[in-house]
Tab-separated table of C-alpha atoms in Angstrom:
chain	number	residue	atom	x	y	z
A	1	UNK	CA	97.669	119.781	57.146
A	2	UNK	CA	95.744	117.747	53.973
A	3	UNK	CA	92.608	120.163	53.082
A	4	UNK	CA	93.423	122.976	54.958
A	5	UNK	CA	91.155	126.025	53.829
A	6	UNK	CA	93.920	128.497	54.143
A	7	UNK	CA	92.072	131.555	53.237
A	8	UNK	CA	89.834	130.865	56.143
A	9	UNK	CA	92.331	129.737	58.565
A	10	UNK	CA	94.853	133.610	57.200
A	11	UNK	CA	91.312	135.888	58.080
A	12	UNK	CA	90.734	133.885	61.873
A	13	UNK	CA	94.576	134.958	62.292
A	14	UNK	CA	94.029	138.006	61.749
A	15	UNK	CA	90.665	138.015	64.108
A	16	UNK	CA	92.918	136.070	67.016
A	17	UNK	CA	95.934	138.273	66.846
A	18	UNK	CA	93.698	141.770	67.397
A	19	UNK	CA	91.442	139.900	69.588
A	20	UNK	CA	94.433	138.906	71.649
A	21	UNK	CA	95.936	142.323	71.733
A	22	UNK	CA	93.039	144.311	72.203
A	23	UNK	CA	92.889	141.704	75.260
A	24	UNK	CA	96.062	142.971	76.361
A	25	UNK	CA	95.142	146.626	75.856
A	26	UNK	CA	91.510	146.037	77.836
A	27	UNK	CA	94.128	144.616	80.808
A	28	UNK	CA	96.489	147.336	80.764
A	29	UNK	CA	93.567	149.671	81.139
A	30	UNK	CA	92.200	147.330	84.223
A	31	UNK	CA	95.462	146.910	85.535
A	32	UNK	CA	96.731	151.036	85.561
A	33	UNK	CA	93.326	152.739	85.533
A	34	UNK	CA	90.826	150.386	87.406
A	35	UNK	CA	92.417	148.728	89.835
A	36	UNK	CA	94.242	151.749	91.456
A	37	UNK	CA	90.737	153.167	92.294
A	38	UNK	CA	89.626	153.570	95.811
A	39	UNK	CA	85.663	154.245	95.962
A	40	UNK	CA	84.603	153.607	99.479
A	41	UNK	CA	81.298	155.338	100.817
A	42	UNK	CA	80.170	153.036	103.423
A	43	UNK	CA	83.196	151.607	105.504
A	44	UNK	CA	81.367	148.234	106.368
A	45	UNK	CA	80.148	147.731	102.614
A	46	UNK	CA	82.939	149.540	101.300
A	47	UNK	CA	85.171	146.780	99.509
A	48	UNK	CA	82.502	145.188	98.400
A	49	UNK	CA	80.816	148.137	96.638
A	50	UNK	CA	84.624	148.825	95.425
A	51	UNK	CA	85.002	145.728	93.850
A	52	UNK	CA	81.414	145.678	92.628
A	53	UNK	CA	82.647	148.307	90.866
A	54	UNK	CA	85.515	147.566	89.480
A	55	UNK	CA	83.789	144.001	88.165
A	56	UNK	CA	80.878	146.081	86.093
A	57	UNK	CA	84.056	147.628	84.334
A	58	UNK	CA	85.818	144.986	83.524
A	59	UNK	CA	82.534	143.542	82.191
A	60	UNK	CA	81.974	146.956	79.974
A	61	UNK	CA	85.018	145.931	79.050
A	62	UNK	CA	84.586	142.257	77.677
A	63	UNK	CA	81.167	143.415	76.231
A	64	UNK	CA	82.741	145.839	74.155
A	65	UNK	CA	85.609	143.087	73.124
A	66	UNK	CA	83.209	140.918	72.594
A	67	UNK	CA	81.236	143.288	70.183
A	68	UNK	CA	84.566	144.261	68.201
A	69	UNK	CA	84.983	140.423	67.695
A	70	UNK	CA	81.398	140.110	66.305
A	71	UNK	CA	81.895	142.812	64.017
A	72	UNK	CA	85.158	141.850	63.107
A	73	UNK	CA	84.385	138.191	61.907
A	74	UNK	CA	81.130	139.368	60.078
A	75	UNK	CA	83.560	141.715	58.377
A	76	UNK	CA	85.337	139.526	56.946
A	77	UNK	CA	83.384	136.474	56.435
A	78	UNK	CA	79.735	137.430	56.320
A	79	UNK	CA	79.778	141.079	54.541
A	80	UNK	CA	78.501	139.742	51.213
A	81	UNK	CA	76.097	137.506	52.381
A	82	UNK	CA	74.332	140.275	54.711
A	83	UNK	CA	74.731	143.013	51.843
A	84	UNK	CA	72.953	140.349	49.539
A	85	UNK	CA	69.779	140.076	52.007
A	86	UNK	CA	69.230	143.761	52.434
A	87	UNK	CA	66.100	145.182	51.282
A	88	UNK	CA	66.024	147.143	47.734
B	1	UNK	CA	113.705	115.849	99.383
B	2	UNK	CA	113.923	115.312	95.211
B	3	UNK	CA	115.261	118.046	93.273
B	4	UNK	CA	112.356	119.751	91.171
B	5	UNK	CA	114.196	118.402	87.557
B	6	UNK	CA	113.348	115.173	89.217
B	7	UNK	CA	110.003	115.735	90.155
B	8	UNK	CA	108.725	117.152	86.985
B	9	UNK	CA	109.999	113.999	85.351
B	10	UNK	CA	108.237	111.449	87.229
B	11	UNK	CA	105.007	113.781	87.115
B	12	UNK	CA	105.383	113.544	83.097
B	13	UNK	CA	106.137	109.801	83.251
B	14	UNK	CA	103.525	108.927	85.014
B	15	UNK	CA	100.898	111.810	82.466
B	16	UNK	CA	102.041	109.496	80.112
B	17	UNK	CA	100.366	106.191	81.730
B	18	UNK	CA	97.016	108.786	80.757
B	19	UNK	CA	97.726	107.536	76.822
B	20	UNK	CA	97.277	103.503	77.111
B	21	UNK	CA	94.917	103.725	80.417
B	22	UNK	CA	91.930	105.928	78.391
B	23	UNK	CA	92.919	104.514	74.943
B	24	UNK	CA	91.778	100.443	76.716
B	25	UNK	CA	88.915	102.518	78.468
B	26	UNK	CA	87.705	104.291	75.604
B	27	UNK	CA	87.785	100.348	73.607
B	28	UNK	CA	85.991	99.418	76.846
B	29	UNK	CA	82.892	101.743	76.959
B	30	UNK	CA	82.726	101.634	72.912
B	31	UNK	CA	81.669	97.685	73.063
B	32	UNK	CA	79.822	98.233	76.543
B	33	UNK	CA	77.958	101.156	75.026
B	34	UNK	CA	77.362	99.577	71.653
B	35	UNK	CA	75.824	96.598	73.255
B	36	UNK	CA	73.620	98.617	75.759
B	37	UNK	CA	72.278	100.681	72.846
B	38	UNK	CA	73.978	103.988	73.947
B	39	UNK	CA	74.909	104.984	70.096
B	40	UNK	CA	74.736	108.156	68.233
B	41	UNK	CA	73.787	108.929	64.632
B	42	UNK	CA	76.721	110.773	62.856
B	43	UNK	CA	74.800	113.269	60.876
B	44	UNK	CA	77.530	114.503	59.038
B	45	UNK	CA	77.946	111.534	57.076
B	46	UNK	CA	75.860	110.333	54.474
B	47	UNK	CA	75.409	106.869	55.453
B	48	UNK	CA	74.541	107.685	58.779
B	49	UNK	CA	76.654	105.066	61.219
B	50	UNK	CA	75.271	104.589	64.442
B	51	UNK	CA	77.979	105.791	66.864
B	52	UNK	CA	78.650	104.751	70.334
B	53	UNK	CA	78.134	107.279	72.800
B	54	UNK	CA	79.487	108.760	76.252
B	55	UNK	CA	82.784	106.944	75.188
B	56	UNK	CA	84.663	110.098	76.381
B	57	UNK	CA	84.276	108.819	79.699
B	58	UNK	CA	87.617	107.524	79.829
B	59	UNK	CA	88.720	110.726	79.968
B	60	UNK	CA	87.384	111.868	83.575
B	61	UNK	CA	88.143	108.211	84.654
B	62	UNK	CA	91.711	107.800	83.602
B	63	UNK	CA	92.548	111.941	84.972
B	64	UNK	CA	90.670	110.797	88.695
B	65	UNK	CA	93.022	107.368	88.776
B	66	UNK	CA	95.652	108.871	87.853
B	67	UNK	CA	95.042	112.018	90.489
B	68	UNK	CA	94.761	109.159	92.883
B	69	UNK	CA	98.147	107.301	91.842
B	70	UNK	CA	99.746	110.886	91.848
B	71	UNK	CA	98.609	111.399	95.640
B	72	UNK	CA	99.334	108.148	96.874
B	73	UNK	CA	103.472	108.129	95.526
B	74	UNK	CA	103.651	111.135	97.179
B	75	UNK	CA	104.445	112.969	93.788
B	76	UNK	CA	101.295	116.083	94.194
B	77	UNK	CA	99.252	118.936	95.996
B	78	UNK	CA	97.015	116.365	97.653
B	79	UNK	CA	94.368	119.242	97.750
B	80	UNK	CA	94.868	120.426	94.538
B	81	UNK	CA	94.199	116.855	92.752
B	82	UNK	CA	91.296	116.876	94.938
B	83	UNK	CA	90.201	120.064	93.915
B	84	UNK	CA	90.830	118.758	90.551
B	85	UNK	CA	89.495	115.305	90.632
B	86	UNK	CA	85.996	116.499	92.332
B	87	UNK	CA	85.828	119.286	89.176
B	88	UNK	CA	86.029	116.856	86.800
B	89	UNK	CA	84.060	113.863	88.921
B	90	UNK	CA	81.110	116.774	89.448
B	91	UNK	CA	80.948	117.882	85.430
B	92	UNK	CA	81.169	114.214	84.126
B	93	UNK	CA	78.037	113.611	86.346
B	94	UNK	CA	76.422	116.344	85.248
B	95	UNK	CA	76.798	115.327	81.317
B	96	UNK	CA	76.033	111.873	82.103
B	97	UNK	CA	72.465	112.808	83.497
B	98	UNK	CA	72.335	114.874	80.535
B	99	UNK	CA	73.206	112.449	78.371
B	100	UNK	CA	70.979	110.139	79.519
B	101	UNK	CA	67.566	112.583	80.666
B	102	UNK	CA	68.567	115.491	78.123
B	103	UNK	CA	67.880	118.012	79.920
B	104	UNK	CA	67.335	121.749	78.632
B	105	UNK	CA	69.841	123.987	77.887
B	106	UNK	CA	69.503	126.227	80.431
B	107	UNK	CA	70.308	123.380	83.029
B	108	UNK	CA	74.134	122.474	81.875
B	109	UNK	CA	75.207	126.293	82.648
B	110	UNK	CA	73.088	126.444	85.868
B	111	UNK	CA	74.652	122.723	87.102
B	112	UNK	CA	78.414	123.183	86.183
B	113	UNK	CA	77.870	126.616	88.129
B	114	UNK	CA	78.124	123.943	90.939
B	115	UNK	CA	81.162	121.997	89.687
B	116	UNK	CA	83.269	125.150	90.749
B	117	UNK	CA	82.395	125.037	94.315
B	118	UNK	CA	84.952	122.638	95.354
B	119	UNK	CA	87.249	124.957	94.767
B	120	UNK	CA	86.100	127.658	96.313
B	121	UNK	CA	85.535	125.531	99.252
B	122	UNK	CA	88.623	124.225	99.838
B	123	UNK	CA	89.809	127.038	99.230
B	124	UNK	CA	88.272	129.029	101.728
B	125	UNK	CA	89.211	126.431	104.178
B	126	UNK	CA	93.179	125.982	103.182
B	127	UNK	CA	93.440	129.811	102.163
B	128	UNK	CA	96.316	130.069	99.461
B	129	UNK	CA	96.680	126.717	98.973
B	130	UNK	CA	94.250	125.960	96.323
B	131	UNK	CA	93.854	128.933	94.462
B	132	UNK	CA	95.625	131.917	94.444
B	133	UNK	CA	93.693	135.352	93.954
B	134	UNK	CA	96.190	137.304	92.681
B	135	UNK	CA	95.667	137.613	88.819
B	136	UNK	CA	98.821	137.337	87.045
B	137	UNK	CA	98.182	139.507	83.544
B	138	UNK	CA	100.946	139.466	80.478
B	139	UNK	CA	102.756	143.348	80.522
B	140	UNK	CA	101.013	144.652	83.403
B	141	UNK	CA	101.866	142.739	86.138
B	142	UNK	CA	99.424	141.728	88.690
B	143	UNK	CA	96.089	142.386	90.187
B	144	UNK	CA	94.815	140.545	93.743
B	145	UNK	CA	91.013	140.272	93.790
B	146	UNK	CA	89.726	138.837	97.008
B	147	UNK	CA	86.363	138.939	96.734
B	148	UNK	CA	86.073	139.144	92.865
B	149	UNK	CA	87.875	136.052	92.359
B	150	UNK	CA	86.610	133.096	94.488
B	151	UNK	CA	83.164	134.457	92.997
B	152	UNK	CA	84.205	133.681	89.319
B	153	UNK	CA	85.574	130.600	89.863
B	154	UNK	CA	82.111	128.827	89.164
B	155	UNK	CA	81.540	130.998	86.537
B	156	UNK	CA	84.400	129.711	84.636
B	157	UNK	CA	84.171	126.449	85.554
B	158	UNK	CA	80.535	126.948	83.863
B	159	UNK	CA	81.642	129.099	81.157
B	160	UNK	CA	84.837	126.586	80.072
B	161	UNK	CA	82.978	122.913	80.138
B	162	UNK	CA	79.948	124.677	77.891
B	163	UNK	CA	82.245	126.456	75.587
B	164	UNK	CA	84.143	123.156	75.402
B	165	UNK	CA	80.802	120.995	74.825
B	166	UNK	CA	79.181	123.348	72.073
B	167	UNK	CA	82.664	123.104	69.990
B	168	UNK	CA	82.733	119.176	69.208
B	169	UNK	CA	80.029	119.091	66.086
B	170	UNK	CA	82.781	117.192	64.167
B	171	UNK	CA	84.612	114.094	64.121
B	172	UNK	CA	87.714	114.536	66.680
B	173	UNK	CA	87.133	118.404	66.937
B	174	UNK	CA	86.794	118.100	70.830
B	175	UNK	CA	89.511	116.090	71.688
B	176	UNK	CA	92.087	117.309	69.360
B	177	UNK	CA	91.572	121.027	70.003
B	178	UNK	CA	91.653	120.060	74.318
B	179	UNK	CA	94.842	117.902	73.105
B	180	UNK	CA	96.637	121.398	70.949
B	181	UNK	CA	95.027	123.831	74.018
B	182	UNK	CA	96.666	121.399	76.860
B	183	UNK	CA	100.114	120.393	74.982
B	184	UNK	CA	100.504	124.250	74.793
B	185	UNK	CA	99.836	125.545	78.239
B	186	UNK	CA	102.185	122.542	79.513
B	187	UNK	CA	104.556	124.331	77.162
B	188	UNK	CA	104.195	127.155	78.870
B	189	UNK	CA	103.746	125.900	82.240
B	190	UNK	CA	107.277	123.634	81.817
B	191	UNK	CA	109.148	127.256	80.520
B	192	UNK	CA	107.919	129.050	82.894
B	193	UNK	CA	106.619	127.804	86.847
B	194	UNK	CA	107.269	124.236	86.204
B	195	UNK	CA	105.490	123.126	89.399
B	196	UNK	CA	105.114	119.189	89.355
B	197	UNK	CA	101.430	118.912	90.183
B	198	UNK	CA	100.416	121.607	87.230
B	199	UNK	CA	103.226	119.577	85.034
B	200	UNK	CA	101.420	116.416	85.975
B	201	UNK	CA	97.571	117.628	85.266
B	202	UNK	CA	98.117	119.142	81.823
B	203	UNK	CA	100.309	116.375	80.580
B	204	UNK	CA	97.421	113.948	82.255
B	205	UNK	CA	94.835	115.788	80.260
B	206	UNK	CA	97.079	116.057	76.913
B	207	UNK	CA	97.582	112.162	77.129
B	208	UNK	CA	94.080	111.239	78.335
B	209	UNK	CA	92.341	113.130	75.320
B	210	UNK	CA	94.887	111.945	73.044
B	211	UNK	CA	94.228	108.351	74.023
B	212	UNK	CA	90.348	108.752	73.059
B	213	UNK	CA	90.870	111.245	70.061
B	214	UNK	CA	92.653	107.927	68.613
B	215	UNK	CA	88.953	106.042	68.722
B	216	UNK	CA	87.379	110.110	68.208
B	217	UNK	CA	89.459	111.245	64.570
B	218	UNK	CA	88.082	111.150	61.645
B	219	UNK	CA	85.588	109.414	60.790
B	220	UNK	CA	84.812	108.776	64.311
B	221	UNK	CA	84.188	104.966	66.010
B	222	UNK	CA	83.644	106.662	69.394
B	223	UNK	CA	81.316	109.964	70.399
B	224	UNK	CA	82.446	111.574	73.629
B	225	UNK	CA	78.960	112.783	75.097
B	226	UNK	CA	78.052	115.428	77.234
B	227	UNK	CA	80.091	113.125	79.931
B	228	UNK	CA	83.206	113.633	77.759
B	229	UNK	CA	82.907	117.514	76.726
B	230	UNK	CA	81.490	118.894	79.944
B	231	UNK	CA	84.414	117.133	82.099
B	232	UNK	CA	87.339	117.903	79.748
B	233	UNK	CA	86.103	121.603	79.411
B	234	UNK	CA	85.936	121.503	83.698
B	235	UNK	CA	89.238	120.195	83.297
B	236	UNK	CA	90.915	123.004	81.720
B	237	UNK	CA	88.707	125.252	83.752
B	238	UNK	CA	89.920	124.040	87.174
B	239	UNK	CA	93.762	123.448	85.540
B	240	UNK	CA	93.613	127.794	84.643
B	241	UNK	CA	92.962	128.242	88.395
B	242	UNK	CA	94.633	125.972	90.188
B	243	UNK	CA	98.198	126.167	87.620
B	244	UNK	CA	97.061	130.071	87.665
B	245	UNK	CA	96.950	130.180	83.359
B	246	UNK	CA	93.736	131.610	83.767
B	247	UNK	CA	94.461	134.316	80.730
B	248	UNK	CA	96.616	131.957	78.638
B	249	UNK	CA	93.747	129.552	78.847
B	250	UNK	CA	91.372	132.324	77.630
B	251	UNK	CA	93.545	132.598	74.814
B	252	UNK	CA	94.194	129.141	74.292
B	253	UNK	CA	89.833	129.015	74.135
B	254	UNK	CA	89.746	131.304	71.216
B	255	UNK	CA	87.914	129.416	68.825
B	256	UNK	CA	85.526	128.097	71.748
B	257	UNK	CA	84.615	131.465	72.406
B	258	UNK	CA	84.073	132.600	69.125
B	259	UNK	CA	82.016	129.495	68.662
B	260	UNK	CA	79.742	130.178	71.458
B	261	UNK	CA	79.590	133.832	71.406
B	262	UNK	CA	78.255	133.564	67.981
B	263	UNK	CA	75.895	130.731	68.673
B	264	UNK	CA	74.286	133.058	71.814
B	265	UNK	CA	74.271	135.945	70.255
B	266	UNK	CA	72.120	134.410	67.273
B	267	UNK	CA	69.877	132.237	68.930
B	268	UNK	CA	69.582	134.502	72.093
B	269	UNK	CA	69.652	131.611	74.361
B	270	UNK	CA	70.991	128.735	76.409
B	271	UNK	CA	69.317	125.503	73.938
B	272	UNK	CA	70.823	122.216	72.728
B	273	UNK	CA	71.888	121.804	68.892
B	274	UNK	CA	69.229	119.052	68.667
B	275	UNK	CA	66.397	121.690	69.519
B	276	UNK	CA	67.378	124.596	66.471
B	277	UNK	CA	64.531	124.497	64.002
B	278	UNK	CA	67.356	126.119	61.807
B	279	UNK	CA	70.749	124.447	61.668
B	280	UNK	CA	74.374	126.140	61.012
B	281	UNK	CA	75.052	123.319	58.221
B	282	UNK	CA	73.742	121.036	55.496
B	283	UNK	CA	75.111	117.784	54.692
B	284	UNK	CA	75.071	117.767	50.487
B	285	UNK	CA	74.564	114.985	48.229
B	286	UNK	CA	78.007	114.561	47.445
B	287	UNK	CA	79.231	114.302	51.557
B	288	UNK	CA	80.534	117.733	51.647
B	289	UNK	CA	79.085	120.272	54.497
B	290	UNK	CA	77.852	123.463	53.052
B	291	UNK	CA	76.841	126.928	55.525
B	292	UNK	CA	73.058	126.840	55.982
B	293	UNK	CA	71.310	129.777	54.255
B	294	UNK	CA	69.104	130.099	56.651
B	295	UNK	CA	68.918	133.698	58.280
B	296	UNK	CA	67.737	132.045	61.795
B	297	UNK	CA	70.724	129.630	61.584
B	298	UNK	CA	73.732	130.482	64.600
B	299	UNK	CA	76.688	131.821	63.355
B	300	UNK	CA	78.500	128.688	64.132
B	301	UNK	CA	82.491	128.387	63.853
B	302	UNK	CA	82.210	125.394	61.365
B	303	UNK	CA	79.607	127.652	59.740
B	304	UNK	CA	81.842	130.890	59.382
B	305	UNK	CA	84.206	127.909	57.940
B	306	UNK	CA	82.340	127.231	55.319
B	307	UNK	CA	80.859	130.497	54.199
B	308	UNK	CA	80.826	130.452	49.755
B	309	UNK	CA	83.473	127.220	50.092
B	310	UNK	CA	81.747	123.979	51.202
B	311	UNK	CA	83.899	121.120	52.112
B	312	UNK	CA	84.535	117.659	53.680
B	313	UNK	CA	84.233	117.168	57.167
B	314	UNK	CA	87.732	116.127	57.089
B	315	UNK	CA	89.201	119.511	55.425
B	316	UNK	CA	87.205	121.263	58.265
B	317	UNK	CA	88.959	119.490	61.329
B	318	UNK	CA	91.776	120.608	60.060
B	319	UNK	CA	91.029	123.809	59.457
B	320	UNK	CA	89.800	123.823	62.977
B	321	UNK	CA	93.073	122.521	63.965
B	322	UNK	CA	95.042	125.216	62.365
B	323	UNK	CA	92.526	127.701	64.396
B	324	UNK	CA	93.736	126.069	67.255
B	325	UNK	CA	97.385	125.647	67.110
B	326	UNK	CA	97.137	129.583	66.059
B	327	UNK	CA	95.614	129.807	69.706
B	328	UNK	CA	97.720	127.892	71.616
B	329	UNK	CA	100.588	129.949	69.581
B	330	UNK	CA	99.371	133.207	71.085
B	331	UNK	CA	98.682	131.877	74.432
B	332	UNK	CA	101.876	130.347	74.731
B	333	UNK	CA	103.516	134.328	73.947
B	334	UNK	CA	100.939	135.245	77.073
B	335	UNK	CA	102.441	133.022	79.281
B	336	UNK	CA	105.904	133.697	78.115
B	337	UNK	CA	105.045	137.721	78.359
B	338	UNK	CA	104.055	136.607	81.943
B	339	UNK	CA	107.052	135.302	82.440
């Protein structure tokens, strides 16, 4: 592709390809961890407090995906910049 | 009854009508919009054209008429087009009023919250036949969330038509990253459940945003609008559920939800580009972009692009292309992984 910043383009792949396996990992943990819980107080209320549950995991999970991400990209792309504004 | 070889055919065929139908519609609402005064400044040029707007209407309009056609051969899920076709009829309403009233930001998450419900309704009515809530997940095989899912379904209808809206700040960058993100999943969705009426939808979308991103490239005679962004994003949205690529499309979304994620967790809020006090990007003297070097200013994608390297707009789409087809790379090993 004409004008392709490849430097750029080599640091997102390396962001998308942990991103997507630490995506995998997060639903490997859902899928053999989470989901085989049963946690059922009130029978009436019970599979909705179960899934309830289950959802505030999986969105510990993509909070803490989404954080590695963050860190991640300023990592690579925005370490000198924030080094440069810190106070002396 | 036609043998599914057969089927998938004549639901690509006809996809491929998608191409000439929104190319002649997107020519159609460029003069009508140009003449009614619906035009766009292009900021990132230094001459500043005046751009018509809400051209990417051709893209909801060609994927309903096409739904329609589909139906009425006898070639699709009757209730999944309609499921479909309402998704994308509701969104592109939604962007039009924005378009036209702009609203605030808050309002395009709270109203394409809304755009989902078609699906859940119908399918709460014909159970199983819309959606399916079993979550298919690459490795790991399977989880079925009955009360989880039908509840997230407006979510991501929300979550994929905003994502898809705050990524088009350059010429074509929209409609050629929907056009990599669809072309993939049909990949994945002809190698691996090649059901005709999924078949038919992505390679309806692929065409129909390929049809305007020939009026949309670089440098741009036609904007898409909120009309065009919000209903392509509900596209792929509804296409995750109903085809059930819901994780393949997260992956295909990549640099949408870097994009976004970084613009929200900047600013701290649901605004419109046009209300920042402090943008992501300057345009320089010489018609290169540069990254803003203001602290304030969102972490944008074309932004992180262009950190210490400033460049044409031109070297960016492709760079944003490259981002993409990396995407649709890894989503395509998801849904192969999912076999």
């Amino acid at each position: 592709m004409k004008g392709l910043n490849q430097r750029a383009v080599a640091l997102q792949l390396m962001v998308f390809v942990s991103q997507w396996g630490l995506m995998i990992v997060g639903f490997g943990i859902l899928a053999l961890l989470v989901a085989p819980l049963r946690i059922q107080f009130d029978p009436s209320l019970g599979r909705y407090f179960d899934a309830a549950v289950k959802a505030m995991i999986a969105l510990v999970l993509s909070i803490s995906w989404l954080f590695i991400w963050d860190r991640q990209v300023r990592l690579y792309f925005y370490r000198k910049r924030e080094e440069a504004a810190k106070p002396v | 009854m036609l043998p599914s070889g057969w089927d998938v055919t004549t639901a690509v065929l006809l996809a491929i009508v998608a191409f000439p139908v929104s190319l002649v519609l997107t020519r159609f609402f460029m003069r009508v919009n140009a003449r009614s005064g619906i035009v766009g400044i292009d900021v990132h040029k230094v001459s500043k054209p005046l751009i018509p707007e809400m051209c990417g209407v051709s893209i909801p309009f060609t994927l309903i008429l096409l739904s329609a056609v589909y139906v009425l051969i006898g070639g699709g899920n009757s209730l999944m087009m309609l499921a479909f076709s309402l998704v994308v009829g509701s969104a592109a309403v939604v962007g039009a009023l924005d378009d036209r009233l702009k609203m605030r930001g808050i309002y395009k998450p709270l109203l394409t919250l809304l755009c989902g419900l078609p699906i859940v309704a119908l399918g709460l009515l014909y159970p199983n036949q819309v959606y399916n809530p079993t979550l298919q997940v690459p490795i790991f095989g399977v989880f079925h969330l009955p009360v989880i899912y039908p509840l997230a379904i407006p979510v991501a209808i929300s979550v994929t038509s905003n994502t898809t809206n705050m990524l088009d700040p350059l010429n074509g960058t929209m409609a050629g990253g929907v056009s990599i993100v669809s072309a993939a999943l049909l990949i994945g969705v002809l190698i691996t459940n090649p059901a005709p009426s999924s078949v038919f939808l992505y390679s309806g979308l692929l065409f129909a945003a390929l049809g305007f991103f020939y009026f949309n490239r670089y440098p741009s005679r036609a904007f898409a609008g909120n009309v065009g962004q919000l209903s392509v994003g509900a596209a792929l949205g509804a296409l995750a559920i109903l085809s059930r690529t819901e994780i393949a499309s997260i992956v295909a979304m990549f640099p949408n939800i870097q994009n976004s994620f970084f613009f929200l967790s900047k600013i701290k809020r649901f605004t419109e580009h046009r209300a920042l006090t402090a943008k992501p990007t300057k345009l320089l003297d010489d018609g290169r972009l540069a990254s803003s070097s203001d602290p304030k200013a969102p972490l944008t994608l074309v932004r992180t692009l262009l950190v210490g390297q400033p460049a044409k707009e031109s070297e960016i789409v492709s760079t944003i292309f490259g981002l993409y087809l990396i995407s649709a790379a890894l989503a395509l090993i998801t849904m192969i992984l999912m076999g």
